[in-house]
Each structure stands twice: as C-alpha cells, then as structure tokens.
Amino acid sequence: MIGAQTDSRPSRPQEQMKENISKRSLRTAKAWAITPLSIFAKKPLLTLSLVASLAGLASGQTKFVKKNPVKIGYSVFDMQQPYWQAYTKGVQDACKAAGYQFILSDQKSNQQAEVSGSIDLINQGISALINSPIEPAALPAVIDKAHQANIPVVIGDVGVAGKYDAFIVSNNEDGGKLAAQYMTEDLKDKSGTKEVLVIELHPGAAVGGPRTKGFVDEIKKHSDYKIVASLNGNDTVQGGYQATQNTLSANPNLSGIYATNDPEAEGAVQALKAAGKNGVKDVFLVGFNGDPPALELIKNGEMGRNDPPGPLRSRPKMRRDRDEIHEQRDC
C-alpha cells in the first residue's frame, strides 16, 4: 500500500507533480510485488523506484530543494533484525545504482534514537529522508524538522503520523490471513481439534495487531481449530522460545504455531527441538517476514512455512523458491 499526503490546497504545478509521483509509486508497488527482500542486494533496481520517488519529490515541489550531490538518509528500525538488514541493503544498492550518496542511522528499536538519529541525518544536509519508525507517533517532530530544511520524507513500512510526503507499507492483515491458509492447508489431513499458539509482537507494535487479526479471523472460519494461547513474544528469539515452551507445557498436543515475525519463529524452533518436536512433522510452524535465517530453517525441514510482508507475497519467484525448498526437503 502506498500513499502520499498532500497540502489541502495545492497549486496546479503541485497537483501535476503529485500525480506524477502517484504514478511512479504505483510502479514501485508493482515492482515490489515480485521482489523478495532477501534478493534486494542482487537486484538494486528493484528498490530504485523508492529512491526515485524521493528524487521526484525533491525536484518537483517548490518547497523542496534539489541538492548536488544527492544524499539519501535512511533511519532504519533495527539493524540487528534480518528483515531490516535486507531492507537497508536494498535502499543502499538502489542509491548506488542511481549515483546517490547513502547515509544510515540505526534506531536500534529505540524511540529516542529514531528522533535524534533522523535529526542528525537532516543536519548532515541530506536531500531526502526515508524513515522506518520504531514508533510512528514520534514521526511528526522529525517530519517538521525535515520540512523546515526543505527535505521530503518517505515512510518505509511500519506506520505513519504527521504530514509525511509518501508512505510504502505491507498489507500485514492480509499476511496473517495467508499464514492461516498455509496452516489449514498443510494440516487438512489431521483429524480432531487442532490446537494453535499465536506468538504476537510487543504490545503497541504498529504491524502486530493487523498480523494477528488477519490470522485469527481466518482460522476462526475452521471449527476444528482452537487457539489455546496468544502470547507476547516481544519480537525476539528468546520471546518466541519462552512462549512456545510455556504453551507446550500446558498443551502437549499442540498442532500449529503462528509467529508474527521470524525471530520469534526461530525461538519456537528451538523450543520445539528442546521438547523433541519438529516444526513441520509434529507442530506446523508458520513465520512472518521472509528473513534469510527463517528460509534456511524451512530448507532444513525445521519450519513449515513463511509469510513475507504484503508487497512481497504475490510475487511468483518467492513461491517458486518455497516450492523448491519443500522439494529439496522432501528428497
């Protein structure tokens, strides 16, 4: 989903510029629909359209100033997470392909660092800012500061607040729905009531609610499924491990686990191993993000499926990759 927030009474040149940006953003969405984050580093032009949108904003709207050389600042959610490592690699490679300079600031899952790091990028004279916020509510102060310096702001995933210039986001609720469909398809031959654990993101996570809702709403359509626990995995391997271990103690006949991000899924794999169980044959495990470590777990037969974020799900290549992984595992 891509959106642009605009002034309520734009001039005709501004309207034309924004229409052009909207068309470019649609092309961005189509490009991302066939792009796995894990191969951004191999295909830098797949992320180039995001950077190009920023360039269009900077050059087309009178309150923004085109600078030479063009410098793109990116404030990233947390570089410890494989998802954001791949996301960052894509932006960086796209900048390189476009001949732009790239400057990174790591929020490290800290709201204060989100704000201070973004302001530091602004003070370095960047041409445009991309922000993937740990806390969307903190964005307005950053956006106002950027606009005072004639710098456009694009929000890359998670959530938004304030008068941002463009927004690119995954359809997380649809992702949760697809995860449930994976689970019901793979467990369709299992008789009796299927007990399921949902491992949620930390409370307040912008993407957490939709990911959980999509899964729960879809799984409720099946009378032979029962969600026996929905626990906070705190977005971490340790959190996923603890949630799985606690649920297995109370529900040893657990049939399925849905982890709303891949670090939690990795923790679930570890807890299943400790209990002498497998994430495919014994308890069907579905993760979310398409992180390289999770895909490796699928390849090794330790995890059932993985649901990459919204703009990636419809891409045929990822589905081919998954099919190939399953074929290799079954050999």
mmCIF file of C-alpha atoms in Angstrom:
data_model
loop_
_atom_site.group_PDB
_atom_site.id
_atom_site.type_symbol
_atom_site.label_atom_id
_atom_site.label_comp_id
_atom_site.label_asym_id
_atom_site.label_seq_id
_atom_site.Cartn_x
_atom_site.Cartn_y
_atom_site.Cartn_z
ATOM 1 C CA MET A 1 0.000 0.000 0.000
ATOM 2 C CA ILE A 2 1.435 3.346 -0.996
ATOM 3 C CA GLY A 3 0.033 6.726 -0.107
ATOM 4 C CA ALA A 4 1.022 10.349 -0.447
ATOM 5 C CA GLN A 5 -0.100 13.039 1.974
ATOM 6 C CA THR A 6 -0.512 16.443 0.371
ATOM 7 C CA ASP A 7 -1.453 20.018 1.141
ATOM 8 C CA SER A 8 -5.220 20.600 1.091
ATOM 9 C CA ARG A 9 -4.996 23.467 -1.442
ATOM 10 C CA PRO A 10 -2.156 22.707 -3.861
ATOM 11 C CA SER A 11 -1.327 24.803 -6.869
ATOM 12 C CA ARG A 12 -1.765 23.265 -10.325
ATOM 13 C CA PRO A 13 2.011 22.592 -10.735
ATOM 14 C CA GLN A 14 1.996 20.865 -7.363
ATOM 15 C CA GLU A 15 -1.047 18.788 -8.380
ATOM 16 C CA GLN A 16 0.682 17.692 -11.580
ATOM 17 C CA MET A 17 3.853 16.826 -9.690
ATOM 18 C CA LYS A 18 1.917 14.759 -7.157
ATOM 19 C CA GLU A 19 0.048 12.954 -9.943
ATOM 20 C CA ASN A 20 3.398 12.013 -11.467
ATOM 21 C CA ILE A 21 4.644 10.801 -8.080
ATOM 22 C CA SER A 22 1.471 8.728 -7.638
ATOM 23 C CA LYS A 23 2.054 7.026 -10.998
ATOM 24 C CA ARG A 24 5.664 6.353 -10.060
ATOM 25 C CA SER A 25 4.526 4.968 -6.704
ATOM 26 C CA LEU A 26 2.173 2.564 -8.477
ATOM 27 C CA ARG A 27 5.120 1.302 -10.489
ATOM 28 C CA THR A 28 7.003 0.933 -7.214
ATOM 29 C CA ALA A 29 4.207 -1.222 -5.803
ATOM 30 C CA LYS A 30 4.188 -3.431 -8.879
ATOM 31 C CA ALA A 31 7.946 -3.838 -8.724
ATOM 32 C CA TRP A 32 7.871 -4.725 -5.043
ATOM 33 C CA ALA A 33 5.090 -7.225 -5.673
ATOM 34 C CA ILE A 34 7.605 -9.502 -7.361
ATOM 35 C CA THR A 35 10.590 -8.748 -5.136
ATOM 36 C CA PRO A 36 11.870 -10.736 -2.128
ATOM 37 C CA LEU A 37 13.765 -8.635 0.395
ATOM 38 C CA SER A 38 16.372 -11.365 0.527
ATOM 39 C CA ILE A 39 17.433 -10.627 -3.074
ATOM 40 C CA PHE A 40 17.387 -6.815 -2.906
ATOM 41 C CA ALA A 41 21.177 -6.885 -2.736
ATOM 42 C CA LYS A 42 21.261 -8.814 -6.015
ATOM 43 C CA LYS A 43 18.723 -6.586 -7.780
ATOM 44 C CA PRO A 44 19.318 -2.973 -6.716
ATOM 45 C CA LEU A 45 16.973 -1.517 -9.342
ATOM 46 C CA LEU A 46 14.039 -3.170 -7.579
ATOM 47 C CA THR A 47 14.411 -0.644 -4.795
ATOM 48 C CA LEU A 48 15.472 2.190 -7.071
ATOM 49 C CA SER A 49 11.853 3.253 -7.592
ATOM 50 C CA LEU A 50 11.596 4.125 -3.892
ATOM 51 C CA VAL A 51 14.642 6.367 -4.168
ATOM 52 C CA ALA A 52 13.358 7.749 -7.464
ATOM 53 C CA SER A 53 10.144 8.773 -5.723
ATOM 54 C CA LEU A 54 12.219 10.800 -3.310
ATOM 55 C CA ALA A 55 14.092 12.422 -6.168
ATOM 56 C CA GLY A 56 10.799 13.298 -7.812
ATOM 57 C CA LEU A 57 9.557 14.926 -4.658
ATOM 58 C CA ALA A 58 12.745 16.869 -4.193
ATOM 59 C CA SER A 59 12.850 18.193 -7.730
ATOM 60 C CA GLY A 60 9.166 18.785 -8.434
ATOM 61 C CA GLN A 61 7.734 20.581 -5.436
ATOM 62 C CA THR A 62 8.733 24.187 -4.846
ATOM 63 C CA LYS A 63 9.275 23.896 -1.105
ATOM 64 C CA PHE A 64 11.844 21.120 -1.603
ATOM 65 C CA VAL A 65 15.320 21.824 -2.913
ATOM 66 C CA LYS A 66 17.285 19.555 -5.224
ATOM 67 C CA LYS A 67 20.834 19.225 -3.976
ATOM 68 C CA ASN A 68 24.035 18.149 -5.657
ATOM 69 C CA PRO A 69 25.262 15.593 -4.854
ATOM 70 C CA VAL A 70 22.043 13.838 -3.887
ATOM 71 C CA LYS A 71 22.309 12.299 -0.432
ATOM 72 C CA ILE A 72 19.625 9.896 0.856
ATOM 73 C CA GLY A 73 19.372 9.496 4.616
ATOM 74 C CA TYR A 74 17.768 6.333 5.966
ATOM 75 C CA SER A 75 16.686 5.923 9.591
ATOM 76 C CA VAL A 76 16.147 2.178 10.000
ATOM 77 C CA PHE A 77 14.088 0.348 12.636
ATOM 78 C CA ASP A 78 16.821 -2.000 13.891
ATOM 79 C CA MET A 79 19.852 -3.359 12.071
ATOM 80 C CA GLN A 80 20.004 -6.372 14.397
ATOM 81 C CA GLN A 81 16.954 -7.811 12.620
ATOM 82 C CA PRO A 82 17.489 -9.680 9.328
ATOM 83 C CA TYR A 83 14.383 -8.106 7.796
ATOM 84 C CA TRP A 84 15.791 -4.601 8.221
ATOM 85 C CA GLN A 85 19.262 -5.674 7.156
ATOM 86 C CA ALA A 86 17.801 -6.787 3.821
ATOM 87 C CA TYR A 87 15.608 -3.680 3.560
ATOM 88 C CA THR A 88 18.621 -1.443 4.174
ATOM 89 C CA LYS A 89 20.708 -3.326 1.633
ATOM 90 C CA GLY A 90 18.033 -2.703 -0.959
ATOM 91 C CA VAL A 91 17.911 1.036 -0.322
ATOM 92 C CA GLN A 92 21.696 1.292 -0.243
ATOM 93 C CA ASP A 93 22.153 -0.587 -3.509
ATOM 94 C CA ALA A 94 19.431 1.479 -5.171
ATOM 95 C CA CYS A 95 21.209 4.665 -4.136
ATOM 96 C CA LYS A 96 24.460 3.336 -5.546
ATOM 97 C CA ALA A 97 22.779 2.426 -8.832
ATOM 98 C CA ALA A 98 21.298 5.929 -9.072
ATOM 99 C CA GLY A 99 24.585 7.614 -8.257
ATOM 100 C CA TYR A 100 23.286 8.915 -4.914
ATOM 101 C CA GLN A 101 25.131 9.020 -1.626
ATOM 102 C CA PHE A 102 23.673 6.940 1.226
ATOM 103 C CA ILE A 103 23.788 7.698 4.955
ATOM 104 C CA LEU A 104 22.379 5.285 7.561
ATOM 105 C CA SER A 105 21.124 5.830 11.102
ATOM 106 C CA ASP A 106 20.170 2.798 13.227
ATOM 107 C CA GLN A 107 17.266 3.343 15.654
ATOM 108 C CA LYS A 108 18.103 0.103 17.491
ATOM 109 C CA SER A 109 14.422 -0.285 18.415
ATOM 110 C CA ASN A 110 14.649 2.914 20.451
ATOM 111 C CA GLN A 111 12.240 5.830 20.027
ATOM 112 C CA GLN A 112 14.759 8.407 21.190
ATOM 113 C CA ALA A 113 17.279 7.148 18.638
ATOM 114 C CA GLU A 114 14.574 7.303 15.967
ATOM 115 C CA VAL A 115 14.169 11.034 16.567
ATOM 116 C CA SER A 116 17.763 12.019 17.338
ATOM 117 C CA GLY A 117 19.203 9.896 14.533
ATOM 118 C CA SER A 118 16.802 11.335 11.977
ATOM 119 C CA ILE A 119 17.557 14.889 13.063
ATOM 120 C CA ASP A 120 21.272 14.132 12.803
ATOM 121 C CA LEU A 121 20.730 12.983 9.212
ATOM 122 C CA ILE A 122 18.841 16.205 8.491
ATOM 123 C CA ASN A 123 21.672 18.245 9.975
ATOM 124 C CA GLN A 124 24.101 16.468 7.630
ATOM 125 C CA GLY A 125 22.385 18.145 4.694
ATOM 126 C CA ILE A 126 20.657 15.126 3.150
ATOM 127 C CA SER A 127 18.488 15.584 0.069
ATOM 128 C CA ALA A 128 15.688 13.333 1.286
ATOM 129 C CA LEU A 129 14.838 11.155 4.300
ATOM 130 C CA ILE A 130 13.488 7.608 4.446
ATOM 131 C CA ASN A 131 12.275 6.522 7.880
ATOM 132 C CA SER A 132 11.149 3.078 9.066
ATOM 133 C CA PRO A 133 9.994 4.061 12.560
ATOM 134 C CA ILE A 134 10.052 2.013 15.743
ATOM 135 C CA GLU A 135 7.365 4.424 16.987
ATOM 136 C CA PRO A 136 5.238 6.128 14.312
ATOM 137 C CA ALA A 137 3.852 8.597 16.869
ATOM 138 C CA ALA A 138 7.330 10.146 17.093
ATOM 139 C CA LEU A 139 7.406 10.986 13.377
ATOM 140 C CA PRO A 140 5.755 14.450 13.377
ATOM 141 C CA ALA A 141 8.708 16.149 15.091
ATOM 142 C CA VAL A 142 11.107 14.584 12.595
ATOM 143 C CA ILE A 143 8.946 15.448 9.590
ATOM 144 C CA ASP A 144 8.511 19.061 10.707
ATOM 145 C CA LYS A 145 12.275 19.392 11.166
ATOM 146 C CA ALA A 146 12.906 17.919 7.718
ATOM 147 C CA HIS A 147 10.377 20.193 6.033
ATOM 148 C CA GLN A 148 11.933 23.239 7.695
ATOM 149 C CA ALA A 149 15.136 22.228 5.899
ATOM 150 C CA ASN A 150 13.267 21.677 2.590
ATOM 151 C CA ILE A 151 13.741 17.898 2.837
ATOM 152 C CA PRO A 152 10.977 15.456 1.763
ATOM 153 C CA VAL A 153 10.164 12.427 3.938
ATOM 154 C CA VAL A 154 9.109 8.947 2.829
ATOM 155 C CA ILE A 155 7.972 6.442 5.464
ATOM 156 C CA GLY A 156 9.192 2.939 4.630
ATOM 157 C CA ASP A 157 6.869 0.404 6.242
ATOM 158 C CA VAL A 158 5.566 0.033 9.853
ATOM 159 C CA GLY A 159 3.203 3.019 10.294
ATOM 160 C CA VAL A 160 2.770 6.764 9.941
ATOM 161 C CA ALA A 161 1.888 10.022 11.678
ATOM 162 C CA GLY A 162 2.358 13.656 10.734
ATOM 163 C CA LYS A 163 2.474 15.352 7.319
ATOM 164 C CA TYR A 164 4.730 12.850 5.548
ATOM 165 C CA ASP A 165 5.214 13.039 1.794
ATOM 166 C CA ALA A 166 4.825 9.360 0.832
ATOM 167 C CA PHE A 167 4.221 6.032 2.572
ATOM 168 C CA ILE A 168 5.090 2.487 1.451
ATOM 169 C CA VAL A 169 3.715 -0.301 3.650
ATOM 170 C CA SER A 170 2.980 -4.023 3.684
ATOM 171 C CA ASN A 171 -0.573 -5.370 3.947
ATOM 172 C CA ASN A 172 0.041 -7.092 7.266
ATOM 173 C CA GLU A 173 -3.532 -8.201 7.891
ATOM 174 C CA ASP A 174 -3.615 -9.989 4.553
ATOM 175 C CA GLY A 175 -0.307 -11.589 5.523
ATOM 176 C CA GLY A 176 -1.832 -13.017 8.684
ATOM 177 C CA LYS A 177 -4.727 -14.390 6.657
ATOM 178 C CA LEU A 178 -2.343 -16.099 4.258
ATOM 179 C CA ALA A 179 -0.419 -17.615 7.169
ATOM 180 C CA ALA A 180 -3.650 -19.194 8.431
ATOM 181 C CA GLN A 181 -4.366 -20.545 4.970
ATOM 182 C CA TYR A 182 -0.922 -22.136 4.860
ATOM 183 C CA MET A 183 -1.584 -23.821 8.187
ATOM 184 C CA THR A 184 -5.054 -25.140 7.371
ATOM 185 C CA GLU A 185 -3.854 -26.442 4.016
ATOM 186 C CA ASP A 186 -0.898 -28.295 5.499
ATOM 187 C CA LEU A 187 -2.926 -29.743 8.390
ATOM 188 C CA LYS A 188 -6.020 -30.620 6.359
ATOM 189 C CA ASP A 189 -5.478 -34.378 6.754
ATOM 190 C CA LYS A 190 -5.039 -34.232 10.523
ATOM 191 C CA SER A 191 -8.149 -35.345 12.386
ATOM 192 C CA GLY A 192 -9.644 -33.894 15.546
ATOM 193 C CA THR A 193 -9.268 -30.442 17.057
ATOM 194 C CA LYS A 194 -6.079 -28.631 16.064
ATOM 195 C CA GLU A 195 -4.659 -26.580 18.933
ATOM 196 C CA VAL A 196 -2.777 -23.461 17.863
ATOM 197 C CA LEU A 197 -0.405 -20.988 19.511
ATOM 198 C CA VAL A 198 -0.154 -17.405 18.285
ATOM 199 C CA ILE A 199 3.079 -15.581 19.169
ATOM 200 C CA GLU A 200 2.405 -11.848 18.977
ATOM 201 C CA LEU A 201 4.695 -8.841 18.582
ATOM 202 C CA HIS A 202 5.247 -6.498 21.522
ATOM 203 C CA PRO A 203 2.142 -4.555 22.654
ATOM 204 C CA GLY A 204 1.697 -1.400 20.621
ATOM 205 C CA ALA A 205 3.669 -2.612 17.595
ATOM 206 C CA ALA A 206 2.106 -0.908 14.575
ATOM 207 C CA VAL A 207 2.210 -4.051 12.423
ATOM 208 C CA GLY A 208 1.462 -6.511 15.222
ATOM 209 C CA GLY A 209 -2.302 -6.028 15.513
ATOM 210 C CA PRO A 210 -3.049 -6.494 11.804
ATOM 211 C CA ARG A 211 -0.784 -9.544 11.533
ATOM 212 C CA THR A 212 -2.563 -11.201 14.438
ATOM 213 C CA LYS A 213 -6.060 -10.156 13.363
ATOM 214 C CA GLY A 214 -5.653 -11.499 9.839
ATOM 215 C CA PHE A 215 -4.592 -14.888 11.162
ATOM 216 C CA VAL A 216 -7.222 -15.139 13.906
ATOM 217 C CA ASP A 217 -10.109 -14.061 11.677
ATOM 218 C CA GLU A 218 -9.162 -16.645 9.056
ATOM 219 C CA ILE A 219 -8.533 -19.504 11.481
ATOM 220 C CA LYS A 220 -11.916 -18.900 13.144
ATOM 221 C CA LYS A 221 -13.553 -19.944 9.886
ATOM 222 C CA HIS A 222 -12.481 -23.511 10.702
ATOM 223 C CA SER A 223 -14.420 -25.155 13.534
ATOM 224 C CA ASP A 224 -11.751 -27.814 14.085
ATOM 225 C CA TYR A 225 -9.128 -25.208 15.083
ATOM 226 C CA LYS A 226 -8.715 -23.763 18.564
ATOM 227 C CA ILE A 227 -6.308 -21.003 19.563
ATOM 228 C CA VAL A 228 -5.196 -22.173 23.005
ATOM 229 C CA ALA A 229 -2.776 -19.289 23.652
ATOM 230 C CA SER A 230 -1.878 -15.896 22.195
ATOM 231 C CA LEU A 231 1.303 -14.684 23.864
ATOM 232 C CA ASN A 232 3.712 -11.761 23.528
ATOM 233 C CA GLY A 233 6.980 -12.932 22.002
ATOM 234 C CA ASN A 234 8.472 -9.445 22.280
ATOM 235 C CA ASP A 235 9.750 -9.695 18.678
ATOM 236 C CA THR A 236 12.751 -11.780 19.780
ATOM 237 C CA VAL A 237 14.163 -15.294 19.563
ATOM 238 C CA GLN A 238 14.061 -15.585 23.359
ATOM 239 C CA GLY A 239 10.456 -14.396 23.447
ATOM 240 C CA GLY A 240 9.428 -16.946 20.843
ATOM 241 C CA TYR A 241 11.237 -19.679 22.749
ATOM 242 C CA GLN A 242 9.550 -18.806 26.039
ATOM 243 C CA ALA A 243 6.059 -18.519 24.544
ATOM 244 C CA THR A 244 6.420 -21.894 22.836
ATOM 245 C CA GLN A 245 7.910 -23.626 25.871
ATOM 246 C CA ASN A 246 5.150 -22.346 28.171
ATOM 247 C CA THR A 247 2.390 -23.351 25.755
ATOM 248 C CA LEU A 248 3.795 -26.831 25.150
ATOM 249 C CA SER A 249 3.816 -27.430 28.908
ATOM 250 C CA ALA A 250 0.085 -26.770 29.111
ATOM 251 C CA ASN A 251 -0.803 -28.104 25.655
ATOM 252 C CA PRO A 252 1.487 -31.012 24.720
ATOM 253 C CA ASN A 253 -0.735 -31.883 21.729
ATOM 254 C CA LEU A 254 -0.204 -28.534 20.044
ATOM 255 C CA SER A 255 -0.731 -28.770 16.272
ATOM 256 C CA GLY A 256 0.331 -25.389 14.964
ATOM 257 C CA ILE A 257 2.235 -22.207 15.776
ATOM 258 C CA TYR A 258 1.944 -18.840 14.063
ATOM 259 C CA ALA A 259 4.807 -16.456 14.860
ATOM 260 C CA THR A 260 4.217 -12.856 13.792
ATOM 261 C CA ASN A 261 7.876 -12.313 12.964
ATOM 262 C CA ASP A 262 10.796 -14.572 12.103
ATOM 263 C CA PRO A 263 12.975 -14.105 15.216
ATOM 264 C CA GLU A 264 10.022 -15.401 17.264
ATOM 265 C CA ALA A 265 9.696 -18.300 14.826
ATOM 266 C CA GLU A 266 13.384 -19.101 15.281
ATOM 267 C CA GLY A 267 12.806 -19.213 19.047
ATOM 268 C CA ALA A 268 9.830 -21.504 18.516
ATOM 269 C CA VAL A 269 12.023 -23.894 16.507
ATOM 270 C CA GLN A 270 14.497 -24.032 19.394
ATOM 271 C CA ALA A 271 11.760 -24.715 21.952
ATOM 272 C CA LEU A 272 10.275 -27.446 19.761
ATOM 273 C CA LYS A 273 13.693 -29.067 19.449
ATOM 274 C CA ALA A 274 14.140 -28.963 23.220
ATOM 275 C CA ALA A 275 10.818 -30.785 23.558
ATOM 276 C CA GLY A 276 11.805 -33.395 20.995
ATOM 277 C CA LYS A 277 9.458 -31.994 18.346
ATOM 278 C CA ASN A 278 9.825 -30.787 14.783
ATOM 279 C CA GLY A 279 8.361 -27.593 13.277
ATOM 280 C CA VAL A 280 6.951 -29.444 10.288
ATOM 281 C CA LYS A 281 6.088 -33.019 11.217
ATOM 282 C CA ASP A 282 4.929 -32.524 14.818
ATOM 283 C CA VAL A 283 3.842 -28.904 15.212
ATOM 284 C CA PHE A 284 3.357 -26.966 11.993
ATOM 285 C CA LEU A 285 5.173 -23.631 12.348
ATOM 286 C CA VAL A 286 4.489 -20.572 10.198
ATOM 287 C CA GLY A 287 6.628 -17.441 10.462
ATOM 288 C CA PHE A 288 6.348 -13.952 9.006
ATOM 289 C CA ASN A 289 8.939 -11.751 7.223
ATOM 290 C CA GLY A 290 10.906 -13.941 4.831
ATOM 291 C CA ASP A 291 14.161 -13.436 6.749
ATOM 292 C CA PRO A 292 17.102 -15.465 5.380
ATOM 293 C CA PRO A 293 17.572 -17.445 8.653
ATOM 294 C CA ALA A 294 13.915 -18.486 8.554
ATOM 295 C CA LEU A 295 14.140 -19.582 4.932
ATOM 296 C CA GLU A 296 17.155 -21.669 5.897
ATOM 297 C CA LEU A 297 15.074 -23.333 8.630
ATOM 298 C CA ILE A 298 12.434 -24.191 6.023
ATOM 299 C CA LYS A 299 15.094 -25.623 3.741
ATOM 300 C CA ASN A 300 16.394 -27.757 6.611
ATOM 301 C CA GLY A 301 12.921 -29.091 7.411
ATOM 302 C CA GLU A 302 12.676 -27.369 10.804
ATOM 303 C CA MET A 303 9.938 -24.863 9.952
ATOM 304 C CA GLY A 304 6.808 -25.305 7.873
ATOM 305 C CA ARG A 305 6.173 -22.074 6.020
ATOM 306 C CA ASN A 306 6.994 -18.388 5.968
ATOM 307 C CA ASP A 307 4.824 -15.462 5.020
ATOM 308 C CA PRO A 308 6.825 -12.498 3.650
ATOM 309 C CA PRO A 309 5.361 -8.997 4.107
ATOM 310 C CA GLY A 310 2.487 -7.754 1.970
ATOM 311 C CA PRO A 311 4.289 -6.258 -1.055
ATOM 312 C CA LEU A 312 6.240 -9.474 -1.439
ATOM 313 C CA ARG A 313 3.583 -12.135 -1.048
ATOM 314 C CA SER A 314 2.127 -12.134 -4.544
ATOM 315 C CA ARG A 315 5.473 -12.407 -6.247
ATOM 316 C CA PRO A 316 5.772 -15.706 -8.130
ATOM 317 C CA LYS A 317 9.522 -16.003 -7.539
ATOM 318 C CA MET A 318 9.150 -16.310 -3.762
ATOM 319 C CA ARG A 319 6.555 -19.006 -4.228
ATOM 320 C CA ARG A 320 8.886 -20.832 -6.590
ATOM 321 C CA ASP A 321 11.668 -20.507 -4.025
ATOM 322 C CA ARG A 322 9.418 -22.000 -1.354
ATOM 323 C CA ASP A 323 8.317 -24.822 -3.631
ATOM 324 C CA GLU A 324 11.950 -25.587 -4.416
ATOM 325 C CA ILE A 325 12.765 -25.576 -0.714
ATOM 326 C CA HIS A 326 9.959 -28.027 0.007
ATOM 327 C CA GLU A 327 11.032 -30.236 -2.893
ATOM 328 C CA GLN A 328 14.624 -30.288 -1.605
ATOM 329 C CA ARG A 329 13.412 -31.062 1.892
ATOM 330 C CA ASP A 330 11.229 -33.937 0.728
ATOM 331 C CA CYS A 331 14.017 -35.570 -1.284
#
